[in-house]
Amino acid sequence: MKRTLGVCYYPEHWPEAIWREDARRMTAAGLTWVRIGEFAWSRLEPEPGKLQFDWLDRAIAVLGEAGLQVVLGTPTATPPRWMIARHPDMLAVDAYGRPRKFGSRRHYCFSHTGYLDECRRITRLLGERYGRNPHVAAWQTDNEYGCHETTLSFSDAARVAFRDWLAQKYQSPDALNRAWGNIFWSMEYRSFDEIDLPNLTVTEPNPAHVMDFRRFSSDQVVAFNRAQVDILRPLSDAPIAHNYMGRITEFDHYTLGADLDIASWDSYPIGFLSDRLEATPDHKASFLRQGDPDFQAFHHDLYRSVGKGRWWIMEQQPGPVNWAPYNPIPLPGMVRLWTWEAFAHGAEAVCYFRWRQAPFAQEQMHAGLLRPDSAPAPGLREAEAVARELAEAPEVDDGPADVALIFDYASAWAWETQPQGADFDYFRLVFGWYRALRRLGLNIDILPPDTTDLSRWKLVLAPGLFTLSPELRAALPSCPGQVVFGPRANSKTPDFAIPADLPPDLPGLVAKVTRVESLPPGIGVALEGGGQFLHWAEEVETSARVLSRRADGLPALIAADNLAYLAGWPDDITLRRLLSQLCADAGIATVDLPETLRMRRAGGRRFWLNYGPEPVTMAGLSIPAAGVVWTEI
Ligand code: GAL
């Protein structure tokens, strides 16, 4: 597949007189795509109903005539000020009951039907005008659903919609009372109209209530997006994408992605390292100017799955950003490395955010490919280098993986609702397993929790899965290798109760988790042969094969046929040892990579990515600091 580059551009930020020169420089740099429009509502419709699309017509024409292909965004993440006057109750409300104000972006509630109609209207206008425009080659819906904690809203509109959602799901208040266990604390309801949103309660609300609110909130995002897709489909043949984010789990991306053609995500490796990752101060210092060596790859693999194979980077960090607590400058080479890493994971396109650094407003300290004075910023040179490399070898085939890891949004909601220990975070758990696999030099596929066929993978891993879906249960025998479940797997019913026969209830594995404990930092449960469980440990009664034990003799890892269950949260070394053993048993070759080096097989090549500030030698190859090299396999 041919790989391409692009950039995010805001023609409305700049005098029209410079658009042509900007476009010329973009193509000269080797860029193919330009994403525009996603925040431009106040210029498209300065007064309600008073449309001004002529400037956008000209911008698209100028960019297109220069040879660029346009990704056109719907502007629904930034409703203009008049919209609030028109729909004062459209603002999202936070968990403390405070409406979120106008003055930045994403200030809407997904459940507000009046705002949804406005979004349909502007989307239809754009689709009718540009759906067949030859330069508009892709669409982006809205911008970063869920950014700035905007998925959950505790508004009046959300309450009305939630009651309706519950009524459809349960049909009767009695059924809901039984499912939630509302006899506890006399929480029973006589009608759906009595049910409120689960905020501002005296102590914790019923977890079943919260879990349904989380499912509902996710469904609202999906429905909001679908409304735009349904309008664009008949008006345009161009593919439709959305730009997702790093470590955002508030809505089910697989469900939303099923309505789209392309998944894309916004990759800010250095920003994420400082504000979105649990890591030691040493780790953060070592990768300060490079980003974490596994965080981007995890999301590449996740969004490849969300996009059913088709995915992009819609925004790539080009230099220092403005929004993390500290915003260091990337090491020379990192912009190129991040870009190639995405291609090696199958990205069709990588677009940089943004073309020119804006001298005004909130993001004036955020780098672009150009400085505010229009001179090239260092990121542009690296983008040009990738463009030259792509011109010589544009084809990069996707890489096959032997190992699959299941990632499930509902599990993230469940363990946020009931962590039972302050450090039990689902993303952190799964990401730890991912990182250990990467250190072994493996390609990894990420799968949704309702995967129906496991026949392609020699090893499938499912730590922390809230419930085992009927689809996955039925698919287990199709795996030619082992399926390994981790702590807390299948430990609840879908109604958020403890299963009658106790977890993990896995077919053919006779075992019961009888007690669990969570542990504070620094305290672990020792394992036989070294290592420990941290954060979380379980006591298991079983007649299955015990593959390893805790130091106190209780089972740690048990197995029957092709299923295994790990009864705790292993420390990093134990996890690596366990996964290398499982790979060896499955006939999967592994390598022990140094801390800064990662490797991915893609097509006929091996990509070596050095996230470190020093060169690394591996397999007779020298990989420069902050560098990427590839070899033929
Ligand atoms: C993204 C967002 C962009 C811009 C960027 C800055 O989250 O989609 O509009 O704000 O961050 O890094």
XYZ file of C-alpha atoms and ligand atoms in Angstrom:
645
model
C 0.000 0.000 0.000
C 1.181 3.517 -0.901
C 1.793 5.720 2.151
C 1.288 9.505 2.134
C 1.802 12.619 4.261
C -0.418 15.570 5.036
C -0.960 18.579 7.254
C -3.702 20.343 9.207
C -4.396 23.837 7.927
C -6.698 26.683 8.929
C -7.207 28.981 5.937
C -9.568 31.087 8.073
C -6.597 31.991 10.312
C -4.586 33.576 7.524
C -5.009 36.300 4.889
C -6.299 34.854 1.648
C -3.311 36.386 -0.109
C -0.980 33.736 1.359
C -3.091 30.616 0.728
C -1.604 29.981 -2.694
C 1.959 30.216 -1.466
C 1.123 27.992 1.518
C -0.353 25.407 -0.838
C 2.686 25.578 -3.109
C 5.010 25.012 -0.179
C 2.933 22.080 1.068
C 3.203 20.243 -2.229
C 6.876 21.194 -2.537
C 7.426 19.546 0.856
C 5.921 16.326 -0.514
C 2.577 16.518 1.287
C -0.515 14.955 -0.273
C -3.321 15.770 2.198
C -4.556 18.946 3.811
C -7.191 18.789 6.549
C -9.317 21.903 6.931
C -12.569 23.256 8.278
C -13.115 21.435 11.555
C -13.302 24.571 13.706
C -14.642 27.088 11.182
C -18.359 27.267 12.029
C -18.343 30.966 13.051
C -16.954 31.860 9.618
C -19.254 29.524 7.706
C -22.350 30.817 9.479
C -21.581 34.088 11.262
C -25.268 34.611 12.086
C -27.894 31.869 12.330
C -28.891 30.977 8.785
C -26.560 33.533 7.189
C -24.191 31.274 5.281
C -20.781 32.287 3.965
C -19.232 29.403 2.118
C -17.548 31.403 -0.633
C -14.224 31.624 1.239
C -14.213 27.862 1.757
C -14.984 27.341 -1.952
C -11.915 29.405 -2.777
C -9.706 27.739 -0.157
C -10.593 24.269 -1.443
C -9.981 25.420 -5.019
C -6.571 26.913 -4.202
C -5.444 23.846 -2.267
C -6.840 21.438 -4.836
C -5.353 23.258 -7.807
C -1.957 23.056 -6.111
C -2.340 19.271 -6.201
C -3.461 18.658 -2.626
C -6.316 16.427 -1.536
C -8.628 17.907 1.067
C -9.929 16.251 4.232
C -12.941 18.356 5.134
C -14.005 18.456 8.772
C -17.514 19.077 10.021
C -17.238 22.035 12.434
C -19.421 20.604 15.181
C -16.757 20.593 17.934
C -16.919 24.402 18.027
C -20.486 25.687 18.042
C -20.345 29.501 17.696
C -21.530 31.883 20.408
C -24.929 32.502 18.826
C -25.659 28.794 19.145
C -25.619 29.089 22.925
C -28.045 31.995 22.774
C -30.292 29.838 20.626
C -29.965 26.700 22.810
C -28.943 27.847 26.287
C -29.360 24.317 27.671
C -27.074 22.643 25.116
C -23.980 23.056 27.310
C -22.577 19.897 28.829
C -22.819 19.708 32.625
C -20.002 18.253 34.721
C -20.376 15.730 37.548
C -20.652 18.566 40.065
C -23.668 19.929 38.202
C -21.788 22.898 36.711
C -22.564 23.833 33.108
C -19.455 24.176 30.986
C -19.116 27.637 29.482
C -18.514 29.057 26.046
C -14.976 30.314 25.402
C -12.979 27.312 24.226
C -14.427 24.264 22.455
C -16.450 21.043 22.832
C -19.022 22.866 24.973
C -21.961 20.731 23.904
C -23.903 17.875 25.391
C -24.201 14.825 23.122
C -27.802 14.323 24.271
C -29.136 17.754 23.310
C -31.533 17.147 20.435
C -31.663 20.818 19.413
C -27.895 20.929 18.981
C -27.925 17.584 17.208
C -30.348 19.067 14.662
C -28.025 22.040 14.155
C -25.177 19.588 13.507
C -27.284 17.703 10.999
C -28.086 20.990 9.281
C -24.481 22.200 8.924
C -23.306 18.725 7.895
C -25.968 18.565 5.191
C -24.997 22.011 3.900
C -21.350 20.947 3.673
C -22.181 17.602 2.121
C -24.450 19.173 -0.502
C -21.882 21.780 -1.406
C -18.673 19.722 -1.342
C -19.771 16.075 -1.488
C -18.908 15.825 -5.191
C -16.077 18.358 -5.185
C -13.138 16.572 -6.846
C -10.667 18.026 -4.342
C -12.545 16.799 -1.264
C -11.154 13.308 -0.948
C -12.083 12.489 2.658
C -14.258 13.725 5.530
C -13.624 14.058 9.227
C -16.612 14.121 11.585
C -16.346 16.638 14.450
C -12.970 16.652 16.257
C -11.692 14.346 18.986
C -14.871 13.084 20.611
C -14.335 12.958 24.342
C -11.459 15.454 24.468
C -11.406 17.705 27.552
C -13.576 15.175 29.442
C -16.685 15.845 27.428
C -18.204 12.394 26.964
C -20.099 12.294 30.252
C -22.649 15.037 30.715
C -25.004 15.387 33.674
C -27.411 17.748 31.955
C -31.209 17.781 31.859
C -31.038 16.575 28.259
C -28.861 13.639 29.312
C -31.270 12.723 32.123
C -34.257 12.618 29.771
C -32.346 10.542 27.221
C -30.959 8.198 29.888
C -34.444 7.399 31.206
C -35.557 6.609 27.706
C -32.502 4.404 27.137
C -33.200 2.519 30.386
C -36.861 2.065 29.525
C -35.901 0.530 26.211
C -33.329 -1.727 27.787
C -35.345 -2.979 30.783
C -38.949 -2.486 29.682
C -40.144 -2.341 33.310
C -38.860 -0.685 36.496
C -39.074 -4.084 38.221
C -36.706 -5.639 35.721
C -34.302 -2.751 36.270
C -34.575 -3.028 40.059
C -33.762 -6.739 39.897
C -30.871 -6.284 37.471
C -29.273 -3.515 39.498
C -29.995 -5.046 42.913
C -31.895 -1.983 44.052
C -33.277 -3.723 47.139
C -29.895 -2.784 48.594
C -30.255 0.497 50.565
C -33.939 0.790 49.472
C -32.979 2.149 46.076
C -35.992 0.681 44.265
C -37.766 2.769 41.627
C -41.471 2.759 40.780
C -41.088 4.333 37.379
C -38.305 5.243 34.940
C -39.089 8.917 35.599
C -37.765 8.530 39.135
C -34.272 7.599 37.955
C -31.633 10.293 38.022
C -28.106 10.464 36.676
C -25.538 8.882 39.018
C -23.840 12.068 40.229
C -24.036 14.087 43.441
C -25.114 11.072 45.521
C -24.115 11.101 49.189
C -21.724 8.189 48.845
C -20.986 5.992 45.854
C -23.931 5.262 43.567
C -24.855 1.687 42.633
C -22.141 0.411 40.239
C -24.824 -1.123 38.005
C -26.418 2.324 37.701
C -23.062 3.897 36.824
C -22.226 1.138 34.350
C -25.487 1.682 32.485
C -24.842 5.415 32.470
C -21.414 4.742 30.957
C -22.944 2.480 28.288
C -25.604 5.092 27.582
C -23.013 7.893 27.335
C -20.984 5.856 24.869
C -24.108 5.163 22.812
C -24.836 8.909 22.712
C -21.439 9.601 21.114
C -22.004 6.819 18.601
C -25.461 8.173 17.729
C -24.143 11.735 17.410
C -21.483 10.594 14.971
C -23.883 8.359 13.079
C -26.206 11.311 12.461
C -23.428 13.019 10.474
C -22.380 9.854 8.649
C -25.967 9.134 7.569
C -26.147 12.586 6.006
C -22.774 12.470 4.259
C -23.076 8.939 2.792
C -25.584 9.690 0.031
C -23.931 13.032 -0.734
C -20.340 11.867 -1.162
C -18.278 8.835 -2.096
C -15.253 10.090 -0.165
C -14.308 7.999 2.882
C -15.337 9.273 6.313
C -12.959 9.320 9.273
C -12.852 10.630 12.820
C -9.733 11.629 14.722
C -9.560 9.695 18.006
C -7.092 10.303 20.812
C -4.534 8.661 23.058
C -5.835 6.864 26.150
C -9.412 8.011 25.801
C -11.728 5.185 26.835
C -15.017 6.943 27.599
C -16.823 5.699 24.517
C -16.614 2.448 22.600
C -14.406 3.234 19.638
C -15.100 -0.118 17.961
C -18.837 0.594 17.842
C -18.331 4.138 16.609
C -15.679 2.991 14.136
C -18.077 0.476 12.589
C -19.899 3.444 11.004
C -16.722 4.963 9.515
C -14.351 4.015 6.720
C -11.104 5.083 8.348
C -9.966 5.350 11.969
C -7.456 8.076 12.640
C -5.828 9.313 15.811
C -3.891 12.310 17.060
C -0.420 11.369 18.217
C 1.464 13.669 20.604
C 4.183 11.386 22.009
C 5.969 13.915 24.208
C 2.792 15.469 25.570
C 1.380 12.001 26.371
C 4.545 10.881 28.162
C 4.253 13.707 30.624
C 0.515 13.811 31.190
C -1.040 10.457 30.296
C 1.225 7.678 31.486
C 2.080 6.019 34.785
C 5.868 5.711 34.765
C 8.783 6.236 37.099
C 10.478 9.650 37.098
C 13.538 7.908 35.589
C 11.511 6.577 32.679
C 9.958 9.968 32.076
C 13.377 11.618 32.185
C 14.914 9.069 29.782
C 12.203 9.589 27.182
C 11.539 13.271 27.818
C 12.298 14.388 24.259
C 11.194 11.210 22.493
C 7.966 10.008 24.057
C 7.296 6.573 25.483
C 8.541 3.819 23.144
C 5.285 1.817 23.309
C 2.458 4.312 23.769
C 2.187 5.302 20.098
C 2.514 1.723 18.853
C -0.280 0.586 21.193
C -2.627 3.144 19.680
C -1.505 2.374 16.134
C -2.467 -1.251 16.722
C -5.678 -0.314 18.531
C -6.867 2.011 15.793
C -5.901 -0.427 13.046
C -8.442 -2.685 14.717
C -11.027 0.102 15.204
C -10.633 1.039 11.522
C -10.976 -2.575 10.385
C -7.543 -2.275 8.803
C -7.762 1.312 7.504
C -6.216 3.943 9.728
C -4.308 7.246 9.680
C -2.535 9.655 11.943
C -4.658 12.788 11.547
C -2.458 14.934 13.802
C 1.218 14.229 14.408
C 3.221 16.283 16.895
C 5.735 18.330 14.865
C 7.682 20.009 17.709
C 6.879 21.165 21.251
C 3.182 21.326 22.184
C 1.534 23.736 24.608
C -0.791 21.647 26.772
C 1.333 19.315 28.916
C 2.771 20.388 32.275
C 6.200 20.689 30.592
C 6.699 20.871 26.831
C 10.194 19.872 25.728
C 11.528 20.049 22.180
C 11.765 16.638 20.454
C 15.239 15.235 19.784
C 16.272 15.749 16.171
C 15.031 12.690 14.294
C 11.938 11.980 16.365
C 9.395 13.487 13.973
C 10.773 11.206 11.274
C 10.850 8.217 13.632
C 7.238 8.717 14.791
C 6.119 9.004 11.184
C 7.878 5.829 10.084
C 6.647 3.945 13.112
C 3.072 4.744 12.062
C 3.734 3.540 8.519
C 5.321 0.359 9.826
C 2.084 -0.294 11.739
C 0.034 0.167 8.585
C -0.991 3.854 8.646
C -2.150 4.980 5.212
C -1.331 8.622 5.902
C 0.386 10.737 8.540
C -0.716 14.384 8.799
C 1.170 16.880 10.915
C -0.538 19.302 13.265
C -0.283 22.077 12.142
C 1.040 23.949 9.093
C 1.965 27.300 10.634
C 2.238 28.056 14.350
C -0.551 30.493 15.257
C 0.670 33.681 16.934
C -2.726 34.199 18.610
C -5.140 32.463 20.993
C -4.857 29.265 23.027
C -2.301 27.357 20.965
C 0.188 30.118 20.201
C 2.922 28.128 22.002
C 2.247 24.982 19.919
C 4.761 24.303 17.148
C 3.799 23.907 13.515
C 5.782 22.838 10.466
C 6.334 26.575 9.946
C 7.225 29.135 12.565
C 4.786 32.042 13.096
C 6.990 34.104 10.768
C 6.500 31.449 8.045
C 10.115 30.249 8.107
C 10.487 26.448 8.191
C 10.476 24.932 11.700
C 12.728 21.875 12.231
C 9.718 19.536 11.971
C 9.246 20.528 8.328
C 12.740 19.303 7.445
C 11.985 15.914 8.953
C 8.630 15.673 7.180
C 10.425 16.484 3.914
C 12.966 13.762 4.638
C 10.173 11.200 5.051
C 8.527 12.484 1.859
C 11.792 11.868 -0.038
C 12.128 8.397 1.442
C 8.523 7.629 0.517
C 9.095 8.855 -3.023
C 11.764 6.191 -3.383
C 9.865 3.399 -1.622
C 6.223 4.353 -1.061
C 4.998 0.802 -0.552
C 4.955 -0.497 3.004
C 2.997 -3.653 3.604
C 1.294 -4.360 6.865
C 2.885 -6.842 9.230
C 1.374 -10.126 10.406
C 1.149 -10.773 14.146
C 1.332 -14.053 16.054
C -0.005 -12.542 19.241
C -3.312 -10.817 19.930
C -4.335 -8.727 22.906
C -7.965 -7.999 23.694
C -8.857 -4.403 24.560
C -12.352 -3.654 25.808
C -13.836 -0.233 26.553
C -16.559 -1.607 28.853
C -13.835 -3.093 31.064
C -12.286 0.355 31.408
C -15.670 1.730 32.558
C -16.247 -1.175 34.924
C -12.938 -0.906 36.768
C -13.188 2.877 36.928
C -16.596 2.382 38.518
C -15.329 -0.223 40.973
C -11.525 -0.162 41.113
C -11.467 -1.879 44.513
C -7.894 -0.653 44.780
C -6.656 2.791 43.802
C -4.138 1.438 41.269
C -6.427 -0.907 39.354
C -6.666 0.882 36.040
C -7.657 -1.205 33.026
C -5.657 0.717 30.446
C -2.585 0.533 32.647
C -3.014 -3.228 33.033
C -3.430 -3.947 29.313
C -0.741 -1.476 28.297
C 1.707 -3.223 30.671
C 1.081 -6.520 28.839
C 1.473 -4.769 25.490
C 4.769 -3.213 26.540
C 6.132 -6.582 27.676
C 5.233 -8.124 24.310
C 6.938 -5.269 22.456
C 10.122 -5.719 24.460
C 10.112 -9.272 23.073
C 10.171 -7.880 19.527
C 6.662 -9.024 18.647
C 4.043 -7.670 16.283
C 0.753 -7.452 18.145
C -2.842 -7.259 16.960
C -5.430 -5.679 19.229
C -8.877 -7.263 19.142
C -12.325 -6.197 20.292
C -14.008 -8.219 23.064
C -16.598 -9.723 20.724
C -14.099 -11.210 18.276
C -15.631 -14.301 16.708
C -12.572 -16.017 15.244
C -9.207 -16.537 16.924
C -7.747 -18.914 14.370
C -5.061 -16.453 13.147
C -3.162 -16.104 16.435
C -0.899 -18.508 18.244
C -1.359 -16.671 21.519
C -4.299 -14.525 22.677
C -4.231 -12.475 25.879
C -7.157 -11.030 27.804
C -6.180 -9.394 31.095
C -8.850 -7.691 33.177
C -11.814 -8.446 30.919
C -15.008 -7.404 32.745
C -17.277 -10.023 31.156
C -16.623 -12.756 28.634
C -18.901 -12.027 25.679
C -20.895 -14.927 24.203
C -19.027 -14.313 20.914
C -15.610 -14.646 22.501
C -16.692 -17.661 24.538
C -17.776 -19.369 21.344
C -14.525 -18.376 19.601
C -12.167 -19.824 22.235
C -11.827 -23.278 20.647
C -10.844 -21.662 17.318
C -7.507 -20.459 18.736
C -4.762 -22.851 17.667
C -2.636 -21.735 20.622
C -3.302 -20.633 24.151
C -5.781 -18.000 25.359
C -4.590 -16.454 28.600
C -6.972 -14.553 30.851
C -5.629 -12.202 33.457
C -6.743 -10.890 36.824
C -10.431 -10.023 37.249
C -11.332 -11.636 33.925
C -15.034 -12.437 33.653
C -15.482 -11.535 37.298
C -18.870 -9.841 36.841
C -22.130 -10.480 35.071
C -23.168 -7.851 32.504
C -25.439 -6.458 35.266
C -22.397 -5.806 37.435
C -22.921 -8.588 39.947
C -20.667 -11.412 41.119
C -21.514 -14.532 39.049
C -23.458 -17.188 40.978
C -20.705 -19.816 40.631
C -17.915 -17.309 41.162
C -15.408 -16.231 38.506
C -13.602 -16.866 36.248
C -16.201 -19.254 34.747
C -14.097 -20.180 31.708
C -15.149 -23.233 29.680
C -13.382 -26.375 30.858
C -11.304 -24.603 33.505
C -12.469 -25.799 36.902
C -11.602 -22.912 39.205
C -13.175 -20.405 41.566
C -11.738 -17.070 42.634
C -12.741 -17.116 46.293
C -11.059 -13.951 47.625
C -9.299 -10.948 46.110
C -7.159 -8.238 47.577
C -5.796 -4.931 46.345
C -2.454 -3.661 47.552
C -0.854 -0.246 48.029
C 2.305 0.733 46.117
C 5.461 -1.064 47.182
C 3.684 -4.091 48.681
C 3.373 -7.318 46.740
C 2.555 -11.016 47.030
C 5.708 -13.071 46.461
C 5.740 -15.744 43.778
C 7.575 -19.058 43.846
C 10.840 -18.695 41.914
C 10.931 -14.892 42.312
C 8.834 -11.926 41.276
C 5.540 -10.814 42.727
C 1.975 -9.761 42.122
C 1.502 -6.016 42.593
C -1.697 -3.994 42.998
C -3.968 -7.046 42.862
C -3.900 -10.727 43.881
C -6.540 -13.446 43.937
C -7.011 -16.663 45.884
C -8.113 -19.481 43.609
C -9.485 -22.932 44.362
C -8.941 -25.254 41.445
C -8.574 -28.795 40.230
C -6.968 -27.551 36.994
C -3.238 -27.848 36.250
C -1.237 -25.392 38.337
C 1.609 -24.055 36.192
C 3.060 -21.756 38.828
C 2.393 -20.853 42.432
C 2.671 -17.993 44.854
C 5.293 -18.348 47.584
C 2.475 -19.243 50.014
C 1.572 -22.223 47.803
C -1.644 -20.840 46.305
C -2.059 -21.129 42.520
C -0.735 -18.222 40.446
C -1.159 -19.551 36.908
C -3.560 -22.352 36.073
C -4.486 -24.015 32.788
C -6.807 -26.517 31.127
C -6.682 -27.372 27.426
C -5.909 -24.155 25.554
C -7.060 -21.810 28.354
C -4.968 -20.323 31.132
C -5.771 -17.948 33.983
C -3.344 -15.673 35.844
C -4.543 -14.831 39.357
C -2.851 -11.470 39.885
C -1.163 -8.408 38.414
C 2.444 -9.463 37.702
C 5.402 -7.120 38.079
C 7.232 -6.256 34.848
C 9.937 -8.910 35.117
C 7.482 -11.661 35.985
C 5.247 -10.608 33.109
C 8.139 -10.688 30.641
C 9.213 -14.127 31.885
C 5.655 -15.424 31.662
C 5.085 -14.074 28.164
C 8.421 -15.391 26.847
C 7.524 -18.806 28.199
C 4.074 -18.697 26.603
C 5.637 -17.619 23.299
C 8.226 -20.390 23.473
C 5.430 -22.916 24.116
C 3.502 -21.534 21.138
C 6.550 -21.653 18.846
C 6.751 -17.860 18.523
C 10.306 -16.508 18.165
C 11.182 -13.632 20.503
C 14.182 -11.342 21.005
C 15.155 -9.430 24.113
C 15.265 -5.819 23.010
C 17.216 -3.167 24.893
C 15.133 -0.624 26.798
C 15.071 2.022 24.075
C 14.830 -0.162 20.979
C 11.678 -1.484 19.321
C 11.230 -3.581 16.216
C 8.348 -4.286 13.896
C 8.087 -6.626 10.957
C 6.129 -5.081 8.111
C 5.918 -6.713 4.731
C 9.375 -7.881 3.814
C 11.172 -5.524 6.200
C 12.191 -5.214 9.780
C 11.882 -1.661 11.132
C 14.224 -0.855 14.018
C 13.216 2.206 16.038
C 15.579 3.675 18.574
C 13.749 5.860 21.099
C 17.013 6.488 22.945
C 19.375 9.455 22.890
C 22.344 7.127 22.166
C 22.972 4.795 19.212
C 22.157 1.123 19.824
C 23.786 -1.921 18.255
C 21.573 -4.924 17.682
C 22.031 -7.980 15.491
C 25.162 -6.396 14.004
C 23.240 -3.268 13.073
C 23.834 0.205 14.409
C 20.633 2.174 14.931
C 21.328 5.890 15.422
C 19.981 7.885 18.356
C 16.338 8.868 17.746
C 16.646 7.005 14.480
C 14.844 4.408 12.432
C 16.443 1.980 10.014
C 14.993 -0.937 8.139
C 16.455 -4.161 6.887
C 15.151 -6.785 4.504
C 14.002 -9.940 6.279
C -5.558 18.047 19.457
C -6.668 18.810 18.743
C -6.133 19.954 17.918
C -5.113 20.728 18.704
C -4.016 19.802 19.144
C -2.900 20.495 19.902
O -6.025 17.406 20.592
O -7.416 17.971 17.913
O -7.190 20.775 17.521
O -5.742 21.316 19.790
O -4.561 18.828 19.987
O -1.912 19.591 20.296
